[in-house]
Coordinates of N, CA and C in Angstrom, one line a residue:
M235 N 138.1 69.9 74.7 CA 137.1 69.7 75.8 C 135.7 70.2 75.4
D236 N 134.7 69.5 75.8 CA 133.3 69.9 75.5 C 133.0 71.2 76.2
E237 N 132.6 72.2 75.3 CA 132.4 73.6 75.9 C 131.3 73.5 76.9
K238 N 130.2 72.7 76.6 CA 129.1 72.7 77.6 C 129.6 72.2 78.9
G239 N 130.5 71.2 78.9 CA 131.0 70.7 80.2 C 131.8 71.6 81.0
S240 N 132.4 72.6 80.3 CA 133.2 73.6 81.0 C 132.4 74.8 81.5
E241 N 131.2 74.9 81.2 CA 130.4 76.0 81.7 C 130.1 75.9 83.2
K242 N 130.2 77.0 83.9 CA 130.0 77.0 85.3 C 128.5 77.3 85.6
P243 N 127.9 76.6 86.6 CA 126.5 76.9 86.8 C 126.3 78.4 87.2
R244 N 125.2 78.9 86.8 CA 124.9 80.3 87.1 C 124.4 80.5 88.5
T245 N 124.8 81.6 89.1 CA 124.4 81.9 90.5 C 123.5 83.1 90.4
W246 N 122.4 83.1 91.1 CA 121.5 84.2 91.1 C 121.6 84.9 92.5
K247 N 121.7 86.2 92.4 CA 121.8 87.0 93.6 C 120.4 87.6 93.9
R248 N 120.0 87.6 95.1 CA 118.7 88.3 95.5 C 118.9 89.8 95.3
A249 N 117.9 90.4 94.7 CA 117.9 91.8 94.5 C 118.0 92.6 95.8
R250 N 118.9 93.5 95.8 CA 119.1 94.4 97.0 C 118.1 95.5 97.0
L251 N 117.1 95.5 98.0 CA 116.1 96.5 98.1 C 116.5 97.7 98.9
P252 N 116.1 98.9 98.6 CA 116.3 100.0 99.5 C 115.8 99.7 100.9
R253 N 116.4 100.3 101.9 CA 116.1 99.9 103.3 C 114.6 100.0 103.6
E254 N 114.0 101.1 103.2 CA 112.5 101.2 103.6 C 111.7 100.2 102.9
R255 N 112.0 99.9 101.7 CA 111.2 98.9 101.0 C 111.4 97.5 101.6
R256 N 112.6 97.2 102.0 CA 112.9 95.9 102.6 C 112.1 95.9 104.0
R257 N 112.1 96.9 104.8 CA 111.4 96.9 106.0 C 109.9 96.7 105.8
E258 N 109.4 97.4 104.8 CA 108.0 97.2 104.5 C 107.6 95.8 104.1
Q259 N 108.5 95.2 103.3 CA 108.3 93.8 102.9 C 108.3 92.9 104.1
I260 N 109.2 93.1 105.0 CA 109.3 92.2 106.2 C 108.1 92.4 107.1
L261 N 107.6 93.7 107.2 CA 106.4 93.9 108.0 C 105.2 93.3 107.4
K262 N 105.0 93.4 106.1 CA 103.8 92.8 105.5 C 103.8 91.2 105.7
S263 N 104.9 90.6 105.4 CA 105.0 89.2 105.5 C 104.9 88.7 107.0
A264 N 105.5 89.5 107.9 CA 105.4 89.2 109.3 C 104.0 89.3 109.8
E265 N 103.2 90.3 109.3 CA 101.8 90.5 109.8 C 101.0 89.3 109.5
R266 N 101.2 88.7 108.3 CA 100.4 87.5 108.0 C 100.7 86.3 109.0
L267 N 102.0 86.1 109.3 CA 102.3 85.1 110.2 C 101.9 85.3 111.6
F268 N 102.1 86.6 112.1 CA 101.7 86.9 113.5 C 100.2 86.8 113.6
A269 N 99.4 87.2 112.6 CA 98.0 87.1 112.6 C 97.5 85.7 112.8
A270 N 98.3 84.7 112.2 CA 97.9 83.3 112.3 C 98.3 82.6 113.6
T271 N 99.5 83.0 114.0 CA 100.1 82.2 115.2 C 100.6 83.0 116.3
G272 N 100.5 84.3 116.3 CA 100.9 85.1 117.4 C 102.4 85.3 117.5
L273 N 102.8 85.9 118.6 CA 104.2 86.2 118.8 C 105.0 85.0 119.2
R274 N 104.6 84.3 120.2 CA 105.3 83.2 120.8 C 105.5 82.0 119.9
S275 N 104.5 81.7 119.1 CA 104.5 80.5 118.3 C 105.1 80.8 116.9
T276 N 105.5 82.0 116.6 CA 106.0 82.3 115.3 C 107.6 82.4 115.5
T277 N 108.3 81.6 114.7 CA 109.8 81.6 114.9 C 110.4 82.6 114.0
T278 N 111.6 83.0 114.4 CA 112.4 84.0 113.5 C 112.7 83.3 112.2
A279 N 112.9 82.0 112.2 CA 113.2 81.3 110.9 C 112.0 81.4 110.0
A280 N 110.8 81.2 110.5 CA 109.6 81.3 109.7 C 109.4 82.7 109.2
L281 N 109.7 83.7 110.0 CA 109.6 85.1 109.6 C 110.6 85.5 108.5
A282 N 111.8 85.0 108.6 CA 112.8 85.3 107.6 C 112.4 84.6 106.3
K283 N 112.0 83.3 106.4 CA 111.6 82.6 105.2 C 110.4 83.3 104.5
A284 N 109.4 83.7 105.2 CA 108.3 84.4 104.6 C 108.7 85.7 103.9
A285 N 109.7 86.4 104.4 CA 110.2 87.6 103.8 C 111.3 87.4 102.7
D286 N 111.7 86.1 102.5 CA 112.7 85.7 101.6 C 114.0 86.4 101.9
I287 N 114.4 86.4 103.2 CA 115.7 87.0 103.7 C 116.3 86.0 104.7
S288 N 117.5 86.3 105.1 CA 118.2 85.5 106.1 C 117.7 86.1 107.5
E289 N 117.9 85.3 108.5 CA 117.6 85.7 109.9 C 118.5 86.9 110.2
A290 N 119.8 86.9 109.7 CA 120.7 88.0 110.0 C 120.1 89.3 109.5
I291 N 119.6 89.3 108.3 CA 119.0 90.6 107.8 C 117.7 91.0 108.6
L292 N 117.0 90.0 109.1 CA 115.8 90.3 109.9 C 116.2 91.0 111.2
Y293 N 117.3 90.5 111.8 CA 117.8 91.1 113.1 C 118.4 92.5 112.8
R294 N 119.0 92.6 111.6 CA 119.6 93.9 111.3 C 118.5 95.0 111.2
H295 N 117.4 94.7 110.7 CA 116.3 95.7 110.6 C 115.5 95.9 111.8
F296 N 115.3 94.8 112.6 CA 114.3 95.0 113.7 C 114.9 94.5 115.1
G297 N 116.1 94.1 115.2 CA 116.7 93.8 116.5 C 116.3 92.4 117.0
D298 N 115.1 92.2 117.2 CA 114.6 90.9 117.7 C 113.1 90.7 117.3
K299 N 112.6 89.5 117.6 CA 111.3 89.2 117.2 C 110.2 90.1 117.9
Q300 N 110.5 90.4 119.1 CA 109.5 91.2 119.8 C 109.4 92.6 119.3
Q301 N 110.6 93.2 118.9 CA 110.5 94.5 118.3 C 109.8 94.5 117.0
L302 N 110.0 93.4 116.2 CA 109.3 93.3 114.9 C 107.8 93.2 115.2
F303 N 107.4 92.4 116.2 CA 106.0 92.3 116.5 C 105.4 93.6 116.9
E304 N 106.1 94.4 117.7 CA 105.6 95.7 118.1 C 105.4 96.6 116.9
K305 N 106.3 96.6 116.0 CA 106.2 97.4 114.8 C 105.0 97.0 113.9
V306 N 104.8 95.7 113.8 CA 103.7 95.1 113.1 C 102.4 95.6 113.7
V307 N 102.3 95.5 115.0 CA 101.0 95.9 115.7 C 100.7 97.4 115.4
E308 N 101.8 98.2 115.5 CA 101.6 99.7 115.3 C 101.2 99.9 113.8
R309 N 101.8 99.3 112.9 CA 101.5 99.4 111.5 C 100.1 98.9 111.2
N310 N 99.7 97.8 111.8 CA 98.4 97.3 111.6 C 97.3 98.2 112.1
T311 N 97.6 98.9 113.2 CA 96.6 99.9 113.8 C 96.5 101.1 112.8
Q312 N 97.6 101.6 112.3 CA 97.5 102.7 111.3 C 96.8 102.3 110.1
Q313 N 97.0 101.0 109.6 CA 96.2 100.6 108.4 C 94.7 100.6 108.7
R314 N 94.3 100.1 109.9 CA 92.9 100.0 110.3 C 92.3 101.4 110.3
L315 N 93.0 102.4 110.9 CA 92.5 103.7 111.0 C 92.4 104.4 109.6
A316 N 93.4 104.1 108.7 CA 93.3 104.6 107.3 C 92.1 103.9 106.6
G317 N 91.9 102.6 106.9 CA 90.8 102.0 106.2 C 89.4 102.5 106.7
L318 N 89.3 102.8 108.0 CA 88.1 103.4 108.5 C 87.8 104.8 107.9
E319 N 88.9 105.5 107.8 CA 88.7 106.9 107.2 C 88.2 106.7 105.8
G320 N 88.7 105.8 105.0 CA 88.2 105.5 103.7 C 86.8 105.1 103.7
R321 N 86.4 104.2 104.6 CA 85.0 103.8 104.7 C 84.1 104.9 105.0
F322 N 84.5 105.8 105.9 CA 83.7 106.9 106.3 C 83.5 107.9 105.1
S323 N 84.6 108.1 104.3 CA 84.5 109.0 103.2 C 83.6 108.5 102.1
S324 N 83.3 107.2 102.0 CA 82.5 106.7 101.0 C 81.0 106.7 101.4
I325 N 80.7 107.1 102.6 CA 79.3 107.2 103.0 C 78.7 108.5 102.5
P326 N 77.6 108.5 101.7 CA 77.0 109.7 101.2 C 76.3 110.5 102.3
N327 N 75.9 111.7 101.9 CA 75.1 112.5 102.8 C 73.8 111.9 103.1
L328 N 73.5 111.6 104.3 CA 72.3 110.9 104.7 C 71.7 111.5 106.0
P329 N 70.4 111.3 106.3 CA 69.9 111.7 107.5 C 70.6 111.1 108.7
P330 N 70.6 111.7 109.9 CA 71.5 111.3 111.0 C 71.4 109.9 111.4
L331 N 70.2 109.3 111.6 CA 70.2 108.0 112.1 C 70.7 107.0 111.0
E332 N 70.4 107.2 109.8 CA 71.0 106.3 108.7 C 72.5 106.5 108.6
C333 N 73.0 107.7 108.8 CA 74.4 107.9 108.8 C 75.1 107.2 109.9
I334 N 74.5 107.3 111.1 CA 75.1 106.5 112.3 C 75.1 105.0 112.0
D335 N 74.1 104.5 111.4 CA 74.0 103.1 111.0 C 75.2 102.7 110.1
R336 N 75.4 103.5 109.1 CA 76.5 103.2 108.2 C 77.9 103.3 108.9
M337 N 78.0 104.4 109.8 CA 79.3 104.5 110.5 C 79.6 103.4 111.4
A338 N 78.6 102.9 112.1 CA 78.7 101.8 113.1 C 79.2 100.6 112.3
E339 N 78.5 100.3 111.2 CA 78.8 99.1 110.4 C 80.3 99.2 109.9
A340 N 80.7 100.4 109.4 CA 82.0 100.6 108.9 C 83.1 100.4 110.0
T341 N 82.8 100.9 111.3 CA 83.7 100.7 112.4 C 83.9 99.3 112.7
V342 N 82.8 98.5 112.7 CA 83.0 97.1 113.0 C 83.8 96.4 111.9
L343 N 83.5 96.7 110.7 CA 84.1 96.0 109.6 C 85.6 96.4 109.4
A344 N 85.9 97.6 109.8 CA 87.3 98.0 109.7 C 88.2 97.1 110.6
C345 N 87.6 96.6 111.7 CA 88.3 95.8 112.7 C 88.2 94.3 112.2
A346 N 87.2 93.9 111.5 CA 86.9 92.5 111.3 C 87.3 92.0 109.9
D347 N 87.4 92.9 108.9 CA 87.5 92.5 107.5 C 88.6 93.1 106.8
G348 N 89.2 92.4 105.9 CA 90.1 93.0 104.9 C 91.5 93.3 105.5
E349 N 92.3 94.1 104.8 CA 93.6 94.4 105.2 C 93.5 95.3 106.5
G350 N 94.3 95.1 107.5 CA 94.3 95.9 108.7 C 93.3 95.3 109.7
N351 N 92.7 94.1 109.5 CA 91.8 93.6 110.5 C 92.6 93.3 111.8
A352 N 91.8 93.2 112.9 CA 92.4 93.3 114.2 C 93.0 91.9 114.7
S353 N 93.2 91.0 113.9 CA 93.7 89.7 114.4 C 95.1 89.9 115.1
V354 N 95.9 90.7 114.6 CA 97.2 90.9 115.2 C 97.0 91.6 116.6
M355 N 96.1 92.6 116.6 CA 95.9 93.2 117.9 C 95.3 92.3 118.9
A356 N 94.5 91.3 118.5 CA 94.0 90.3 119.4 C 95.1 89.5 120.1
W357 N 96.1 89.1 119.2 CA 97.3 88.4 119.8 C 98.1 89.3 120.7
A358 N 98.2 90.6 120.3 CA 99.0 91.5 121.1 C 98.4 91.7 122.5
L359 N 97.1 91.8 122.5 CA 96.4 92.0 123.8 C 96.6 90.8 124.7
L360 N 96.7 89.6 124.1 CA 96.9 88.4 124.8 C 98.3 88.2 125.3
E361 N 99.3 88.5 124.4 CA 100.7 88.1 124.7 C 101.6 89.3 125.2
M362 N 101.2 90.5 124.8 CA 101.9 91.7 125.3 C 100.9 92.7 125.8
P363 N 100.2 92.4 126.8 CA 99.0 93.3 127.2 C 99.3 94.7 127.5
E364 N 100.4 95.0 128.2 CA 100.7 96.4 128.5 C 101.0 97.2 127.3
F365 N 101.9 96.7 126.4 CA 102.2 97.4 125.2 C 100.9 97.6 124.3
A366 N 100.2 96.5 124.2 CA 99.0 96.5 123.3 C 97.9 97.4 123.8
A367 N 97.7 97.4 125.1 CA 96.7 98.3 125.7 C 97.0 99.8 125.4
D368 N 98.2 100.2 125.4 CA 98.6 101.6 125.1 C 98.3 101.9 123.6
V369 N 98.6 100.9 122.8 CA 98.3 101.1 121.3 C 96.8 101.2 121.1
Y370 N 96.1 100.3 121.7 CA 94.7 100.2 121.6 C 94.0 101.4 122.1
R371 N 94.4 101.9 123.2 CA 93.8 103.2 123.7 C 94.0 104.3 122.7
G372 N 95.2 104.4 122.1 CA 95.4 105.4 121.1 C 94.5 105.2 119.9
E373 N 94.3 104.0 119.5 CA 93.4 103.7 118.4 C 91.9 104.1 118.7
I374 N 91.5 103.8 120.0 CA 90.2 104.3 120.4 C 90.1 105.8 120.3
G375 N 91.1 106.5 120.8 CA 91.0 107.9 120.8 C 91.0 108.5 119.4
A376 N 91.8 107.9 118.5 CA 91.7 108.4 117.1 C 90.4 108.1 116.4
T377 N 89.8 106.9 116.7 CA 88.5 106.6 116.2 C 87.4 107.5 116.7
E378 N 87.5 107.8 118.0 CA 86.5 108.8 118.6 C 86.6 110.1 117.9
A379 N 87.9 110.5 117.6 CA 88.1 111.8 116.9 C 87.5 111.8 115.5
M380 N 87.6 110.7 114.8 CA 87.0 110.5 113.5 C 85.5 110.6 113.6
W381 N 84.9 109.9 114.6 CA 83.4 110.0 114.7 C 83.0 111.4 115.0
D382 N 83.7 112.1 115.9 CA 83.3 113.5 116.3 C 83.4 114.4 115.0
S383 N 84.4 114.2 114.2 CA 84.6 115.0 113.0 C 83.4 114.7 112.0
Q384 N 83.1 113.5 111.9 CA 82.0 113.1 110.9 C 80.7 113.8 111.4
I385 N 80.4 113.6 112.7 CA 79.1 114.2 113.2 C 79.1 115.7 113.1
R386 N 80.2 116.3 113.4 CA 80.3 117.8 113.3 C 80.1 118.3 111.9
N387 N 80.7 117.6 110.9 CA 80.7 118.0 109.5 C 79.4 117.6 108.8
R388 N 78.7 116.6 109.3 CA 77.6 116.1 108.5 C 76.2 116.6 109.1
F389 N 76.2 116.9 110.4 CA 74.9 117.2 111.0 C 74.9 118.7 111.4
A390 N 74.0 119.4 110.7 CA 74.0 120.9 111.0 C 73.3 121.3 112.2
E391 N 72.3 120.5 112.7 CA 71.5 120.8 113.8 C 72.3 120.6 115.1
P392 N 72.5 121.6 116.0 CA 73.2 121.4 117.3 C 72.4 120.4 118.1
A393 N 71.1 120.4 118.0 CA 70.2 119.5 118.8 C 70.5 118.1 118.5
V394 N 71.0 117.8 117.3 CA 71.4 116.4 116.9 C 72.9 116.2 117.2
R395 N 73.7 117.1 116.8 CA 75.1 117.0 116.9 C 75.6 116.8 118.3
T396 N 75.2 117.7 119.2 CA 75.7 117.7 120.6 C 75.4 116.5 121.4
P397 N 74.1 116.0 121.5 CA 73.8 114.8 122.2 C 74.6 113.6 121.7
L398 N 74.7 113.5 120.4 CA 75.4 112.3 119.8 C 76.8 112.3 120.2
S399 N 77.5 113.5 120.1 CA 78.9 113.6 120.4 C 79.2 113.3 121.9
I400 N 78.3 113.8 122.7 CA 78.6 113.6 124.2 C 78.2 112.2 124.7
H401 N 77.0 111.8 124.3 CA 76.4 110.6 124.9 C 76.5 109.3 124.1
L402 N 76.7 109.5 122.8 CA 76.7 108.2 122.0 C 78.1 107.8 121.6
V403 N 79.0 108.8 121.1 CA 80.2 108.4 120.5 C 81.1 107.6 121.4
P404 N 81.4 108.0 122.6 CA 82.3 107.2 123.5 C 81.8 105.7 123.6
Y405 N 80.5 105.5 123.8 CA 80.0 104.2 123.9 C 80.1 103.4 122.6
V406 N 79.7 104.0 121.5 CA 79.7 103.4 120.2 C 81.1 102.9 119.8
V407 N 82.0 103.8 119.9 CA 83.4 103.5 119.5 C 83.9 102.3 120.2
H408 N 83.8 102.3 121.5 CA 84.3 101.2 122.3 C 83.6 99.9 121.9
A409 N 82.3 100.0 121.8 CA 81.4 98.8 121.5 C 81.7 98.2 120.2
C410 N 81.7 99.1 119.1 CA 81.9 98.6 117.8 C 83.3 98.0 117.6
M411 N 84.3 98.7 118.2 CA 85.7 98.1 118.1 C 85.8 96.8 118.8
A412 N 85.2 96.7 119.9 CA 85.3 95.4 120.7 C 84.6 94.3 119.9
F413 N 83.5 94.6 119.3 CA 82.7 93.6 118.5 C 83.5 93.2 117.3
G414 N 84.1 94.2 116.6 CA 85.0 93.9 115.4 C 86.2 93.1 115.8
L415 N 86.8 93.3 117.0 CA 87.9 92.6 117.4 C 87.5 91.1 117.7
W416 N 86.3 91.0 118.3 CA 85.8 89.6 118.5 C 85.6 88.9 117.2
L417 N 85.0 89.5 116.2 CA 84.8 88.9 114.9 C 86.1 88.5 114.3
A418 N 87.1 89.4 114.4 CA 88.4 89.0 113.8 C 89.1 87.9 114.6
T419 N 88.9 87.8 115.9 CA 89.5 86.7 116.7 C 88.9 85.4 116.3
L420 N 87.6 85.4 115.9 CA 86.9 84.2 115.5 C 87.1 83.9 114.0
R421 N 87.8 84.8 113.3 CA 88.2 84.6 111.9 C 87.0 84.5 111.0
H422 N 86.0 85.4 111.2 CA 84.9 85.4 110.3 C 85.3 85.8 108.9
K423 N 84.7 85.2 108.0 CA 84.8 85.5 106.6 C 84.1 86.8 106.3
A424 N 84.4 87.4 105.1 CA 83.8 88.8 104.8 C 82.3 88.7 104.9
A425 N 81.7 87.7 104.3 CA 80.2 87.7 104.2 C 79.6 87.6 105.6
T426 N 80.1 86.8 106.5 CA 79.5 86.6 107.8 C 79.8 87.8 108.7
A427 N 81.0 88.4 108.5 CA 81.4 89.6 109.3 C 80.5 90.7 108.9
Q428 N 80.2 90.9 107.6 CA 79.3 92.0 107.2 C 77.9 91.8 107.7
A429 N 77.4 90.5 107.7 CA 76.0 90.3 108.3 C 76.0 90.6 109.8
H430 N 77.0 90.2 110.5 CA 77.0 90.5 111.9 C 77.1 92.0 112.2
A431 N 78.0 92.7 111.3 CA 78.1 94.1 111.5 C 76.8 94.9 111.2
R432 N 76.1 94.5 110.2 CA 74.8 95.1 109.9 C 73.8 95.0 111.1
Q433 N 73.8 93.8 111.7 CA 72.9 93.5 112.8 C 73.3 94.4 114.0
Y434 N 74.6 94.4 114.2 CA 75.1 95.2 115.4 C 74.8 96.7 115.2
A435 N 74.9 97.2 114.0 CA 74.7 98.6 113.7 C 73.2 99.0 114.0
E436 N 72.3 98.0 113.8 CA 70.9 98.3 114.1 C 70.7 98.6 115.6
G437 N 71.5 97.9 116.4 CA 71.4 98.2 117.9 C 72.0 99.5 118.2
V438 N 73.1 99.9 117.5 CA 73.6 101.2 117.7 C 72.6 102.3 117.3
V439 N 71.9 102.1 116.2 CA 70.9 103.1 115.9 C 69.8 103.2 116.9
D440 N 69.4 102.1 117.5 CA 68.5 102.1 118.6 C 69.0 103.0 119.8
A441 N 70.3 102.8 120.1 CA 70.9 103.6 121.1 C 70.9 105.1 120.8
A442 N 71.2 105.4 119.5 CA 71.2 106.8 119.0 C 69.8 107.4 119.1
R443 N 68.8 106.6 118.8 CA 67.4 107.1 118.9 C 67.0 107.4 120.3
M444 N 67.5 106.5 121.2 CA 67.2 106.8 122.6 C 67.9 108.0 123.1
V445 N 69.1 108.3 122.7 CA 69.8 109.5 123.1 C 69.1 110.7 122.6
L446 N 68.6 110.7 121.4 CA 67.9 111.8 120.8 C 66.5 112.0 121.3
S447 N 66.0 110.9 121.9 CA 64.6 111.0 122.4 C 64.5 111.9 123.6
F448 N 65.6 112.2 124.3 CA 65.6 113.2 125.4 C 65.4 114.6 124.9
C449 N 65.6 114.8 123.5 CA 65.4 116.1 122.9 C 64.5 115.9 121.7
P450 N 63.2 116.1 121.9 CA 62.2 115.8 120.8 C 62.5 116.4 119.5
E451 N 63.1 117.6 119.6 CA 63.4 118.3 118.3 C 64.5 117.6 117.6
S452 N 65.4 116.9 118.3 CA 66.5 116.1 117.7 C 65.9 115.0 116.9
L453 N 64.9 114.3 117.5 CA 64.3 113.1 116.8 C 63.7 113.6 115.5
G454 N 63.1 114.7 115.5 CA 62.4 115.2 114.3 C 63.4 115.4 113.2
A455 N 64.6 115.9 113.5 CA 65.7 116.1 112.5 C 66.3 114.8 112.1
A456 N 66.2 113.8 112.9 CA 66.9 112.5 112.6 C 66.0 111.4 112.3
A457 N 64.8 111.7 111.7 CA 63.7 110.7 111.7 C 63.8 109.5 110.8
L458 N 64.7 109.5 109.8 CA 64.7 108.4 108.8 C 65.3 107.2 109.4
A459 N 64.5 106.1 109.4 CA 65.0 104.8 110.0 C 65.9 104.1 109.0
P460 N 67.0 103.5 109.5 CA 67.9 102.8 108.5 C 67.2 101.6 107.9
A461 N 66.2 101.1 108.5 CA 65.5 99.9 107.9 C 65.0 100.2 106.5
Q462 N 64.7 101.5 106.2 CA 64.3 101.8 104.9 C 65.4 101.5 103.9
R463 N 66.6 101.8 104.3 CA 67.7 101.5 103.4 C 67.9 100.0 103.1
R464 N 67.8 99.2 104.2 CA 68.0 97.8 104.1 C 66.9 97.2 103.2
A465 N 65.7 97.8 103.3 CA 64.5 97.2 102.5 C 64.6 97.6 101.0
S466 N 65.4 98.6 100.8 CA 65.4 99.1 99.4 C 66.4 98.3 98.5

């Protein structure tokens, strides 16, 4: 008998990943699909195929599609907060108004650009509003805390630090996050998102200047206009 004819075809087994690595793989692939088509229009078959697993394994890890979506939204939020922290840490020591300019731009771009952009959150607010609103409120609170920490650590003058923390931060965080969410919903590319974020940040600086104008000594400490950076 021909030896070649007697050979059995090889069968390949999918590598068995540790539980946490498998869950992370599913979450990453699911985020891409949910960001594109949302919860209702994304099938479990498509989710399983994207993760290169069976639907049975998908259910074993997350129970059902809605539970997976909720975990994706929570993970997406944590990615965005970590990304914003990284953007803030890359801002050098600058005069207050220029620093506010950079921070506002970073907050918009954390929502609109790159890994962790807010496309999934936009779908969640549309399709699971009660759940998403709770997660989004938590994100707003964490972002406000980051802004307060940056202002406290970067600005030595109480005449600058206090008015900005009290009168500017709550408004700026809500506004920048909402604008970034809108850019993500419209699926802006990186270049256009950055251009919009820069323009929006200029308006935030105008608001900061107005807040500080109630304390003349504050304006003196924060006098450098961000336009100088853009012109350089």
